[in-house]
XYZ file of C-alpha atoms in Angstrom:
737
model
C -97.961 110.757 -303.471
C -97.734 112.602 -306.399
C -100.367 113.836 -309.144
C -104.134 113.825 -308.030
C -105.855 112.098 -305.108
C -109.476 112.353 -306.337
C -110.447 109.185 -307.294
C -111.795 107.735 -310.427
C -115.498 107.816 -311.385
C -116.995 104.309 -312.579
C -116.592 105.300 -315.555
C -112.887 106.130 -315.642
C -112.092 102.598 -314.308
C -111.149 99.676 -316.201
C -114.358 96.828 -316.746
C -111.303 94.370 -314.702
C -110.465 95.327 -311.749
C -108.464 92.388 -310.930
C -109.933 91.864 -307.776
C -109.281 95.447 -306.242
C -112.252 97.240 -305.379
C -112.958 100.612 -306.520
C -111.870 102.224 -303.223
C -108.463 100.314 -303.844
C -108.143 101.137 -307.373
C -109.081 104.718 -306.277
C -105.851 104.606 -304.137
C -103.501 103.470 -306.684
C -104.295 106.023 -309.079
C -103.798 108.777 -306.457
C -100.359 106.708 -305.385
C -99.285 106.643 -309.506
C -100.909 109.841 -310.265
C -102.888 108.647 -313.202
C -104.382 105.497 -314.102
C -102.216 102.440 -314.045
C -101.548 100.074 -317.167
C -102.055 96.668 -317.304
C -99.264 95.239 -316.217
C -99.030 98.373 -313.047
C -102.782 97.096 -312.236
C -101.743 93.844 -312.358
C -98.772 93.911 -309.939
C -101.070 96.296 -307.440
C -103.556 93.559 -307.623
C -101.522 90.421 -306.444
C -99.374 93.181 -303.859
C -102.895 94.183 -302.298
C -104.748 90.785 -302.480
C -105.377 89.118 -299.183
C -102.785 85.951 -299.846
C -99.726 88.650 -300.098
C -100.744 92.010 -297.879
C -103.087 90.259 -295.060
C -105.277 92.870 -295.265
C -107.796 91.578 -293.167
C -105.805 89.765 -290.768
C -102.861 92.106 -290.213
C -104.112 93.736 -287.234
C -104.877 90.620 -285.080
C -101.754 88.971 -286.103
C -99.901 91.491 -284.495
C -101.186 90.361 -281.269
C -99.299 87.102 -281.143
C -96.092 86.683 -279.351
C -93.188 86.205 -281.726
C -90.188 86.851 -279.553
C -88.053 84.242 -277.185
C -84.553 83.753 -276.385
C -84.301 81.137 -279.387
C -86.005 83.076 -281.724
C -83.673 83.998 -284.329
C -86.329 85.136 -286.950
C -89.846 85.567 -285.956
C -92.526 86.302 -288.936
C -91.418 88.817 -291.712
C -89.096 86.690 -293.556
C -89.470 83.715 -295.656
C -89.455 81.261 -292.888
C -89.274 81.361 -288.928
C -85.689 80.290 -287.614
C -85.380 78.950 -283.555
C -81.685 78.394 -282.266
C -81.143 74.702 -280.917
C -77.938 75.070 -279.490
C -74.669 73.720 -280.316
C -74.676 76.141 -283.747
C -77.717 75.139 -285.400
C -80.540 76.383 -286.057
C -84.100 74.869 -287.079
C -86.023 76.402 -289.920
C -89.851 76.159 -290.715
C -93.383 77.252 -291.842
C -96.685 76.360 -293.067
C -98.575 77.115 -295.876
C -101.637 76.855 -297.829
C -102.310 75.602 -301.312
C -106.639 74.956 -300.715
C -107.824 76.584 -303.518
C -105.542 75.146 -306.197
C -105.957 72.156 -304.582
C -109.731 71.835 -305.292
C -109.412 72.911 -309.050
C -106.319 70.242 -309.719
C -105.448 68.269 -306.533
C -102.265 66.607 -307.484
C -100.501 69.656 -308.977
C -102.139 71.742 -305.978
C -100.665 69.613 -303.586
C -97.583 69.316 -305.087
C -96.493 72.592 -305.725
C -97.832 73.237 -302.490
C -94.972 70.721 -300.961
C -92.618 72.434 -303.177
C -93.298 76.006 -302.238
C -93.263 75.346 -298.563
C -89.702 73.534 -299.135
C -88.112 76.699 -301.421
C -89.458 78.658 -298.286
C -86.936 77.075 -295.998
C -84.272 76.399 -298.018
C -84.046 79.985 -298.973
C -83.606 80.679 -295.629
C -79.640 78.300 -295.970
C -81.766 75.242 -294.557
C -81.366 71.697 -295.638
C -85.087 70.594 -295.909
C -85.044 67.216 -293.061
C -89.035 66.722 -292.574
C -92.606 67.291 -294.177
C -95.794 67.181 -292.718
C -99.237 68.238 -293.588
C -102.537 69.050 -292.393
C -105.432 68.013 -294.895
C -109.285 68.353 -294.555
C -111.452 66.937 -296.597
C -115.347 66.952 -297.023
C -117.383 64.463 -296.264
C -116.785 60.739 -296.867
C -120.521 60.410 -298.484
C -119.370 63.797 -300.783
C -118.829 62.095 -304.339
C -115.647 64.596 -305.022
C -114.078 63.804 -301.815
C -112.528 59.846 -302.901
C -111.167 61.760 -306.123
C -109.635 64.690 -303.996
C -107.824 62.634 -301.301
C -106.255 60.343 -304.123
C -105.065 63.121 -306.115
C -103.694 65.138 -302.834
C -102.063 62.414 -301.361
C -100.230 61.158 -304.522
C -99.241 64.919 -305.268
C -97.845 64.975 -301.629
C -96.267 61.923 -302.058
C -94.894 62.375 -305.774
C -93.165 65.605 -305.099
C -91.596 65.080 -301.554
C -90.477 61.814 -302.231
C -88.703 63.187 -305.494
C -86.635 65.718 -303.418
C -85.776 63.129 -300.859
C -87.261 64.742 -297.913
C -89.295 62.262 -295.339
C -92.665 63.067 -294.747
C -92.977 62.243 -291.081
C -96.310 63.649 -289.782
C -99.453 65.419 -290.263
C -103.236 65.215 -290.095
C -106.481 63.943 -291.934
C -109.744 65.032 -291.257
C -113.496 64.897 -293.017
C -116.365 66.954 -292.317
C -119.414 68.567 -294.781
C -117.846 71.945 -294.145
C -114.976 71.256 -296.442
C -117.099 69.719 -299.376
C -116.572 72.449 -301.589
C -113.516 73.715 -300.389
C -110.671 71.345 -298.630
C -107.970 72.420 -296.663
C -104.136 71.323 -297.260
C -101.707 72.976 -295.262
C -98.115 72.155 -295.663
C -95.179 72.540 -293.712
C -91.567 72.080 -293.767
C -88.734 71.952 -291.221
C -85.160 72.483 -291.948
C -81.600 72.343 -290.354
C -79.332 75.474 -290.886
C -76.380 77.069 -289.840
C -77.427 79.510 -286.873
C -74.799 82.152 -287.789
C -75.240 81.609 -291.612
C -78.847 82.521 -292.136
C -79.936 84.083 -295.684
C -82.779 86.541 -295.740
C -84.187 88.818 -298.269
C -83.462 92.299 -297.665
C -82.054 94.038 -301.268
C -78.921 96.059 -300.359
C -76.422 97.456 -302.876
C -77.175 99.924 -305.547
C -76.180 99.027 -308.865
C -75.882 95.298 -307.073
C -76.924 92.751 -310.249
C -80.561 90.618 -309.918
C -80.422 87.408 -310.846
C -83.043 85.045 -312.052
C -82.103 81.190 -310.832
C -84.175 77.825 -311.479
C -87.203 77.285 -314.126
C -88.205 79.053 -316.688
C -91.320 80.953 -316.849
C -94.721 79.982 -318.456
C -98.452 81.209 -318.062
C -99.360 78.610 -315.394
C -100.251 80.088 -311.930
C -100.991 83.823 -313.624
C -103.363 85.491 -310.841
C -102.984 82.716 -308.177
C -102.719 85.047 -305.466
C -105.726 86.720 -306.481
C -107.768 83.200 -306.682
C -106.408 82.228 -303.762
C -108.220 85.838 -302.135
C -111.433 84.952 -303.637
C -114.205 82.466 -302.441
C -115.240 79.656 -304.739
C -118.353 79.421 -306.756
C -120.197 76.804 -308.912
C -117.564 77.795 -312.062
C -114.240 77.092 -310.011
C -113.315 73.819 -312.202
C -112.957 76.797 -314.808
C -110.015 78.403 -312.670
C -108.289 75.155 -313.780
C -105.488 77.150 -315.736
C -104.398 78.974 -312.486
C -103.095 75.934 -311.049
C -99.145 75.864 -310.852
C -97.285 72.559 -312.318
C -94.602 71.797 -310.350
C -91.446 69.798 -311.671
C -89.902 68.420 -307.636
C -86.736 67.311 -310.032
C -85.851 70.804 -310.990
C -86.428 71.895 -307.478
C -83.794 69.043 -305.945
C -81.347 70.319 -308.817
C -82.672 73.960 -307.730
C -81.684 73.233 -303.902
C -78.585 71.482 -304.385
C -77.541 74.825 -306.658
C -78.393 77.143 -303.661
C -76.885 75.414 -300.973
C -73.441 74.759 -302.603
C -73.735 78.834 -303.170
C -74.734 79.763 -300.114
C -71.524 77.965 -299.095
C -69.523 80.939 -300.302
C -70.161 84.575 -300.008
C -71.767 85.348 -302.804
C -75.477 86.264 -302.013
C -76.687 89.581 -300.810
C -80.433 88.328 -300.959
C -82.273 85.805 -301.732
C -86.308 84.980 -302.228
C -88.484 82.261 -303.458
C -90.924 83.248 -306.169
C -93.868 81.857 -304.744
C -96.786 83.806 -304.739
C -97.238 86.487 -306.821
C -94.025 85.510 -308.544
C -91.818 87.593 -309.643
C -93.744 90.274 -308.306
C -93.515 90.156 -304.623
C -90.088 88.521 -305.037
C -88.384 91.815 -306.492
C -90.893 94.359 -304.447
C -90.384 92.801 -301.230
C -86.490 92.473 -301.751
C -86.494 95.790 -302.230
C -88.673 97.265 -300.191
C -86.897 95.665 -297.507
C -83.957 97.217 -298.301
C -85.468 100.827 -299.221
C -84.134 100.907 -302.800
C -85.742 100.697 -306.050
C -85.202 97.918 -309.009
C -84.799 97.732 -312.606
C -85.853 94.930 -314.495
C -85.338 93.852 -318.220
C -88.312 91.342 -318.650
C -86.946 90.194 -321.911
C -83.995 88.745 -320.095
C -86.015 86.502 -318.303
C -86.120 82.730 -319.174
C -89.597 82.088 -320.557
C -90.378 78.816 -322.077
C -93.873 80.359 -323.741
C -93.392 82.210 -326.727
C -95.047 86.300 -327.057
C -95.191 86.672 -323.032
C -96.137 89.964 -322.292
C -95.105 91.756 -319.093
C -98.184 90.997 -317.673
C -97.895 87.589 -317.847
C -94.110 87.632 -316.832
C -94.759 89.147 -313.538
C -97.836 87.554 -312.409
C -96.630 84.118 -313.283
C -96.745 81.743 -310.009
C -94.148 78.792 -312.485
C -92.605 76.999 -309.756
C -89.051 76.284 -309.186
C -87.528 79.707 -309.413
C -85.743 81.889 -307.138
C -84.572 85.760 -307.252
C -81.382 86.578 -305.844
C -78.877 89.949 -305.081
C -75.316 89.307 -305.716
C -72.032 90.748 -305.246
C -70.991 91.540 -308.395
C -67.746 89.826 -308.532
C -69.549 86.961 -307.556
C -71.480 86.525 -310.994
C -69.364 84.512 -312.575
C -68.685 81.967 -309.604
C -72.302 81.764 -309.260
C -73.182 81.483 -312.445
C -70.654 78.378 -313.270
C -72.690 76.505 -310.046
C -75.568 76.817 -311.443
C -74.605 75.839 -315.253
C -73.210 72.848 -313.355
C -76.660 72.080 -312.207
C -78.259 72.494 -315.468
C -80.544 75.475 -314.505
C -81.277 78.701 -315.626
C -79.508 81.776 -314.877
C -80.109 85.400 -316.003
C -78.797 88.569 -315.247
C -82.116 90.350 -315.263
C -81.643 93.976 -313.608
C -80.138 95.909 -311.061
C -81.024 97.887 -307.387
C -81.277 101.435 -307.704
C -81.488 104.330 -305.464
C -84.575 105.781 -307.193
C -87.078 103.823 -305.030
C -89.172 102.904 -307.849
C -90.099 99.516 -309.884
C -89.189 100.097 -313.929
C -89.973 97.097 -315.996
C -88.824 97.567 -319.622
C -89.455 95.191 -322.394
C -87.219 95.012 -325.579
C -86.000 98.880 -324.528
C -89.341 100.253 -324.220
C -90.924 101.291 -320.684
C -93.458 98.650 -319.546
C -93.955 99.834 -315.924
C -92.895 102.730 -313.606
C -94.479 102.403 -310.149
C -92.808 103.190 -306.754
C -92.107 100.615 -304.696
C -92.376 101.178 -301.093
C -96.464 102.181 -301.090
C -97.075 98.635 -302.777
C -95.862 97.321 -299.486
C -96.520 100.267 -296.891
C -99.983 101.633 -298.481
C -101.556 98.472 -298.726
C -105.105 98.551 -297.742
C -105.839 97.459 -293.851
C -108.946 96.487 -292.987
C -110.300 95.903 -289.423
C -113.156 94.617 -289.988
C -116.148 94.669 -288.490
C -116.654 91.289 -285.846
C -119.700 89.070 -284.791
C -118.880 87.105 -281.640
C -119.897 83.511 -281.624
C -122.892 82.632 -279.721
C -121.998 80.843 -276.614
C -123.780 77.136 -276.534
C -125.873 75.377 -273.335
C -123.784 72.788 -271.761
C -123.998 68.887 -272.444
C -125.738 66.511 -269.951
C -124.330 63.644 -270.764
C -127.154 62.064 -268.471
C -129.680 62.882 -270.805
C -127.633 60.872 -273.708
C -129.120 57.207 -275.063
C -127.250 54.414 -272.967
C -124.902 52.700 -275.451
C -122.318 49.820 -274.315
C -118.899 51.369 -274.354
C -117.341 48.633 -277.006
C -119.825 49.269 -278.828
C -118.910 53.048 -278.911
C -115.608 52.032 -279.065
C -115.991 50.288 -282.096
C -117.782 53.107 -283.741
C -114.958 55.419 -282.978
C -112.262 53.819 -283.550
C -113.299 52.697 -287.542
C -115.326 56.460 -287.779
C -113.370 58.786 -290.649
C -111.608 60.920 -288.203
C -110.129 58.408 -285.590
C -109.183 55.751 -288.712
C -105.786 54.431 -289.396
C -104.285 56.932 -291.837
C -101.731 54.076 -292.688
C -103.048 54.116 -296.349
C -101.949 57.730 -296.860
C -98.723 58.021 -295.144
C -97.553 54.638 -296.744
C -97.792 56.391 -300.193
C -94.859 58.959 -298.447
C -91.658 57.765 -298.127
C -91.174 58.415 -294.287
C -87.994 56.759 -293.958
C -85.553 58.016 -296.321
C -82.252 59.853 -294.664
C -83.038 57.101 -292.347
C -83.296 59.448 -289.461
C -87.061 59.055 -288.569
C -87.175 57.226 -285.306
C -91.058 57.879 -284.684
C -93.158 57.578 -288.055
C -96.473 59.196 -288.490
C -99.753 57.421 -286.541
C -98.248 58.650 -282.676
C -98.394 61.714 -280.686
C -95.574 63.467 -282.644
C -93.181 62.313 -285.394
C -89.516 62.292 -284.099
C -86.303 62.646 -286.286
C -82.385 62.490 -285.265
C -80.265 65.360 -286.331
C -77.666 63.819 -287.709
C -75.092 61.442 -285.836
C -75.202 62.935 -282.137
C -78.315 62.161 -279.686
C -80.171 65.811 -280.260
C -83.553 65.283 -282.281
C -86.755 67.151 -282.684
C -90.217 66.540 -282.096
C -92.734 67.508 -284.933
C -96.235 67.847 -284.825
C -99.941 69.437 -286.493
C -103.077 70.126 -284.615
C -106.574 71.684 -284.632
C -109.820 70.751 -283.454
C -111.922 72.979 -286.119
C -115.126 71.663 -284.149
C -113.977 73.298 -281.044
C -113.168 76.637 -282.859
C -116.079 77.300 -284.240
C -118.495 76.280 -281.276
C -115.975 79.032 -279.288
C -113.101 80.453 -281.310
C -111.221 81.373 -278.303
C -111.061 78.280 -276.284
C -110.596 76.297 -279.759
C -107.910 78.395 -280.139
C -106.558 78.156 -277.001
C -106.688 74.103 -277.281
C -105.041 74.014 -280.777
C -101.810 75.332 -279.146
C -102.282 73.823 -276.082
C -102.897 69.720 -277.332
C -100.150 70.804 -280.120
C -97.749 71.422 -276.979
C -98.680 67.976 -275.679
C -98.117 66.205 -278.169
C -94.762 67.429 -278.521
C -94.645 67.047 -274.789
C -95.668 63.451 -274.753
C -92.564 61.940 -276.599
C -90.397 64.005 -274.285
C -89.527 67.188 -276.427
C -89.675 70.389 -274.649
C -92.174 72.772 -277.369
C -90.028 75.283 -279.157
C -92.110 77.510 -281.214
C -95.175 77.298 -283.466
C -96.206 78.152 -287.022
C -99.609 78.441 -288.001
C -102.007 78.258 -290.965
C -105.243 80.244 -290.394
C -107.615 78.571 -292.709
C -111.290 80.798 -292.428
C -113.926 81.790 -294.561
C -115.431 85.110 -296.025
C -113.071 87.918 -293.542
C -116.269 90.423 -294.636
C -118.879 88.611 -292.658
C -118.721 89.846 -289.226
C -118.248 86.343 -288.000
C -115.892 85.148 -289.534
C -114.163 87.518 -288.783
C -115.432 86.942 -285.291
C -114.376 83.545 -285.550
C -110.615 84.502 -286.688
C -110.459 87.448 -283.575
C -111.511 84.849 -281.134
C -109.249 82.468 -282.126
C -106.509 84.640 -282.201
C -106.356 85.361 -279.220
C -107.010 82.129 -277.789
C -103.423 81.436 -279.435
C -101.899 84.453 -278.060
C -103.124 83.344 -274.437
C -101.915 79.631 -274.966
C -98.768 80.820 -276.595
C -97.772 83.484 -273.750
C -98.640 80.790 -270.734
C -96.763 77.670 -272.406
C -93.407 79.754 -273.874
C -94.153 78.868 -277.483
C -94.025 81.640 -279.552
C -95.548 82.122 -283.762
C -92.071 82.379 -285.683
C -93.900 81.917 -289.117
C -97.238 81.523 -290.648
C -99.917 81.902 -293.219
C -103.430 83.000 -293.336
C -105.391 81.826 -295.860
C -109.158 83.573 -296.020
C -112.468 83.365 -297.992
C -112.260 79.478 -297.670
C -115.945 78.937 -298.764
C -117.927 78.361 -301.954
C -121.390 79.784 -302.529
C -121.009 82.100 -299.607
C -120.858 78.344 -297.676
C -117.836 78.834 -295.106
C -115.938 75.852 -294.083
C -115.266 75.071 -290.256
C -112.514 77.442 -288.816
C -109.393 75.718 -288.547
C -106.387 77.441 -287.095
C -103.727 74.650 -287.725
C -100.923 74.285 -285.646
C -97.330 72.999 -286.107
C -94.865 72.989 -283.711
C -91.101 71.947 -283.407
C -89.924 70.650 -279.938
C -86.477 69.650 -278.972
C -85.227 66.302 -277.316
C -81.846 66.591 -276.089
C -81.050 62.630 -276.229
C -83.540 60.835 -278.315
C -82.936 58.171 -276.431
C -84.976 59.712 -273.753
C -88.164 59.899 -275.768
C -91.156 58.392 -275.205
C -93.633 56.662 -278.105
C -97.563 55.548 -277.100
C -97.171 51.902 -278.029
C -97.438 49.302 -274.997
C -94.675 47.685 -274.183
C -94.696 45.598 -270.974
C -97.398 43.438 -269.232
C -97.607 44.406 -266.104
C -97.114 47.822 -266.384
C -99.507 50.424 -264.072
C -101.870 52.791 -266.677
C -101.669 55.545 -264.739
C -103.823 58.780 -265.948
C -102.599 62.411 -265.167
C -105.239 65.309 -265.127
C -108.445 65.558 -263.689
C -111.345 64.123 -265.477
C -114.405 65.861 -265.216
C -116.695 64.398 -268.603
C -116.758 66.887 -270.804
C -118.506 65.928 -273.285
C -119.719 68.894 -275.642
C -118.236 69.072 -279.000
C -117.150 65.205 -278.404
C -116.158 62.778 -281.408
C -118.280 60.723 -278.937
C -121.357 63.109 -278.728
C -120.950 63.521 -283.029
C -120.620 60.287 -283.709
C -122.503 58.180 -281.266
C -125.461 60.312 -280.261
C -125.318 62.463 -284.156
C -124.925 65.873 -282.033
C -122.611 68.380 -283.065
C -123.481 71.090 -280.197
C -122.185 72.114 -276.688
C -119.172 74.213 -275.722
C -115.638 72.699 -276.256
C -113.908 71.486 -273.025
C -112.539 74.222 -270.900
C -108.980 74.808 -271.354
C -106.468 75.914 -268.233
C -103.706 76.720 -269.091
C -101.736 76.967 -266.006
C -102.774 73.263 -265.455
C -101.588 72.820 -269.150
C -98.182 73.870 -268.532
C -97.459 72.301 -264.509
C -98.642 68.505 -266.132
C -96.814 68.338 -269.518
C -93.374 69.711 -267.542
C -93.888 67.030 -265.009
C -94.901 64.131 -267.848
C -91.639 65.553 -269.511
C -89.554 64.949 -266.200
C -90.470 61.514 -266.221
C -90.315 60.715 -269.816
C -86.199 62.067 -269.661
C -85.797 60.216 -266.398
C -86.823 57.242 -268.069
C -89.642 56.672 -265.274
C -92.502 55.552 -267.901
C -92.732 52.866 -270.292
C -95.317 54.615 -272.839
C -97.350 58.094 -273.175
C -100.398 59.653 -274.983
C -101.877 62.556 -274.698
C -105.846 62.267 -274.379
C -107.752 64.194 -276.822
C -110.370 63.292 -279.645
C -112.234 60.256 -278.072
C -110.701 60.539 -274.731
C -109.517 57.946 -272.208
C -111.221 55.012 -273.678
C -109.903 55.914 -277.191
C -106.298 56.783 -276.052
C -105.989 53.146 -274.488
C -107.349 51.759 -277.464
C -104.183 53.356 -279.511
C -101.899 52.771 -277.375
C -103.302 49.203 -277.084
C -102.739 48.725 -280.863
C -99.988 50.448 -281.191
C -98.014 47.667 -279.217
C -100.113 44.763 -279.981
C -100.868 44.259 -276.515
C -104.015 44.323 -274.170
C -104.954 46.131 -271.005
C -107.962 46.141 -268.326
C -109.497 49.563 -267.357
C -110.355 49.652 -263.493
C -113.872 51.246 -262.780
C -113.675 54.998 -262.345
C -113.488 56.141 -258.104
C -115.169 59.098 -259.078
C -118.818 57.826 -258.802
C -120.191 61.219 -260.162
C -119.347 61.489 -263.341
C -121.307 59.287 -265.876
C -119.335 56.364 -267.638
C -119.867 57.588 -270.926
C -118.100 61.226 -269.640
C -115.415 59.352 -267.486
C -114.579 57.000 -270.945
C -115.164 59.028 -273.581
C -114.660 62.791 -272.262
C -112.537 65.256 -273.798
C -110.994 66.830 -270.616
C -107.808 68.964 -271.399
C -104.547 68.918 -270.113
C -104.450 65.061 -269.633
C -101.852 62.470 -270.487
C -101.979 58.462 -269.984
C -99.051 56.895 -268.966
C -97.710 53.367 -268.283
C -95.002 52.369 -265.877
C -93.461 49.616 -264.213
C -95.891 48.614 -261.199
C -93.309 48.737 -258.335
C -92.954 52.792 -259.150
C -96.465 53.592 -259.172
C -96.919 54.720 -255.262
C -93.780 56.934 -256.126
C -94.994 58.710 -259.084
C -98.305 59.181 -257.425
C -96.784 60.953 -254.550
C -94.355 63.203 -256.949
C -97.724 63.863 -259.399
C -99.517 64.987 -255.641
C -96.478 67.318 -254.385
C -96.535 68.700 -258.470
C -100.392 69.822 -257.776
C -100.682 67.157 -260.580
C -104.264 64.751 -260.477
C -103.067 61.191 -260.943
C -104.716 58.099 -260.834
C -103.638 53.966 -261.449
C -106.642 53.095 -264.113
C -105.511 49.944 -265.084
C -103.122 47.571 -266.168
C -101.789 46.248 -269.373
C -101.766 42.671 -270.714
C -103.195 39.606 -272.302
C -104.580 40.120 -276.150
C -108.014 41.926 -274.967
C -108.865 45.253 -274.342
C -111.360 44.553 -270.973
C -113.685 47.686 -269.824
C -115.019 48.111 -266.144
C -118.207 45.455 -266.131
C -116.135 43.041 -267.748
C -116.897 44.096 -271.266
C -113.479 43.479 -273.779
C -112.781 43.589 -277.246
C -109.839 41.688 -278.814
C -106.632 44.279 -280.069
C -106.729 42.449 -283.287
C -110.463 43.400 -283.897
C -109.692 46.651 -282.887
C -106.516 46.787 -285.442
C -108.886 45.623 -287.836
C -111.432 48.365 -287.495
C -109.401 50.996 -287.294
C -107.005 50.044 -290.234
C -109.905 49.024 -292.450
C -111.877 52.097 -292.659
C -109.673 54.350 -295.237
C -108.447 51.544 -297.385
C -111.636 50.504 -297.842
C -113.071 53.482 -298.568
C -110.982 54.415 -301.280
C -110.931 50.829 -302.646
C -114.608 51.557 -303.438
C -114.450 54.389 -304.507
């Protein structure tokens, strides 16, 4: 640092600190040795925002396991990279666009999809699949249908135009999201493992190239908006939402991949949050270099833009490149062919400083490294989440299992989301083998036998009741969903959506979820290779449920040896793998039937998860099962109903052998580490013996056949009626709205 280190007095500080605290402003003054001008202050504000610096979460994120034998690149780059053999790598990441999507749902969701796709193809990968995890407020809230319609249309509009299939995800509803919805977007790409591109700048004198769309005033201070909670005037922030153009992004994708086939690129970075500021600062910081930018050379689409506006704009479909000097003309020719802007706007220096000029005058001159290394890091106070008392299933009112099933299968969380995913092109590219609606999407990799399984998971009500157990369960369920189609889970990306970290109870939730995730990732050999943190998800001091969304990628060596949840042949035996204790705390049954959200979430035995999952995966690979489904929301009976509806085939469920477990707990309990498989009757005895030898609890609980679901005691409901209930809620809701 140079100059004075004394903090500025209140009178000396500007009225608008742009989201910085007084102490953070004083730190910036100490680094500069003077008061920063408006452009410099704007750069400090976005680089030190929660969204860009992870200042409240960094101390906890370091606890997550990020390495493994297949990991090529973990957190710290645009996306994570995992080796899948045969010279191929899968590149993937999940990110949030929560605040923009609440303010302007179509553009907020659309630009979220565009941004995450750029993160992936910046690494040299062609995007091959998108997923999304969406959480909306109560269906009874007046804004909810408008937000659902806008977000779904935005995701579909952008992804469909890009020609990338949207193959899976989640859609849930809860009043805690009334004032702050969650839109988490995930993209998966395929790359040559030997040709991964990184963002570390190198080579003093190398040219800095701006490519893509022109810069406008949209999205200015988007990063700082994403780092503050909402209030009643949130609608007034509409101008800060970016505007996307998927047709331009498609051209940018093809131009970048064409240039990547040459040896022209030294480094490349997407202009995402904080736009030209974050891309230039992060690239030069990683390389230990300085960077000079002539802002009057930046292509703009609006007149009289100031240096502040150019540096902080979050206009979409833009990239920053460092090129080898001799490659300028070749690169320009490629971008001219694709009708995209290509402008040399600066060069790398050995000064270690970010120097901005406009019309020959200095607009900013500041050290690069402190913008990254001296960003504030807060170890904020934490308060533990109080433990909840156990639920006694015998105290719940008696309810007909069929009536309970009717209500559950048609409730907003379990109702079919076909209305959503049919607005997405989930089959484009022709490689989608299992479409949305199952445990995991399955996509083929080219013409060979290999494929990927992809899933997104989180149970926020579990995380609210017990953050550590909820974080553990989110990872374990994602691992199960990939396993249930026969895939070997490889790695995860996460999206940590929480409220205001300045409140100790919120940081307690964050810390607890991280610890649970850490334990699960270690036990399941399931490293975290990328992710995103989204804090301040609350309105007027009321936060969302803690929502650590987990996006997982698994490998299928032969897609012909995969499983789906649909029942396929009559006379199969239904075998339940895993122990059932009838846990109803925080269950959907408790919420939807008894009207209570209470109790502890189910325990998670990670050793059992690993043992049971490995056993199931082995059965699938050898072709021993005809259908497989993991058990989660709604327990055994909901899982069987989903299998029956998917296969349009009935089944009969036997009475439980364990007379100690109440019927409601046996049918609807959400005990973990469980799978329901269908297999030929003649193989059931052998499989049960093998399960016993492997230490996996197993029991035949029924058989397939007929057109109805028949329960112990003889109650029955037709599969057709179940499907009508399940498929009908969302179209009726959106139609009525």
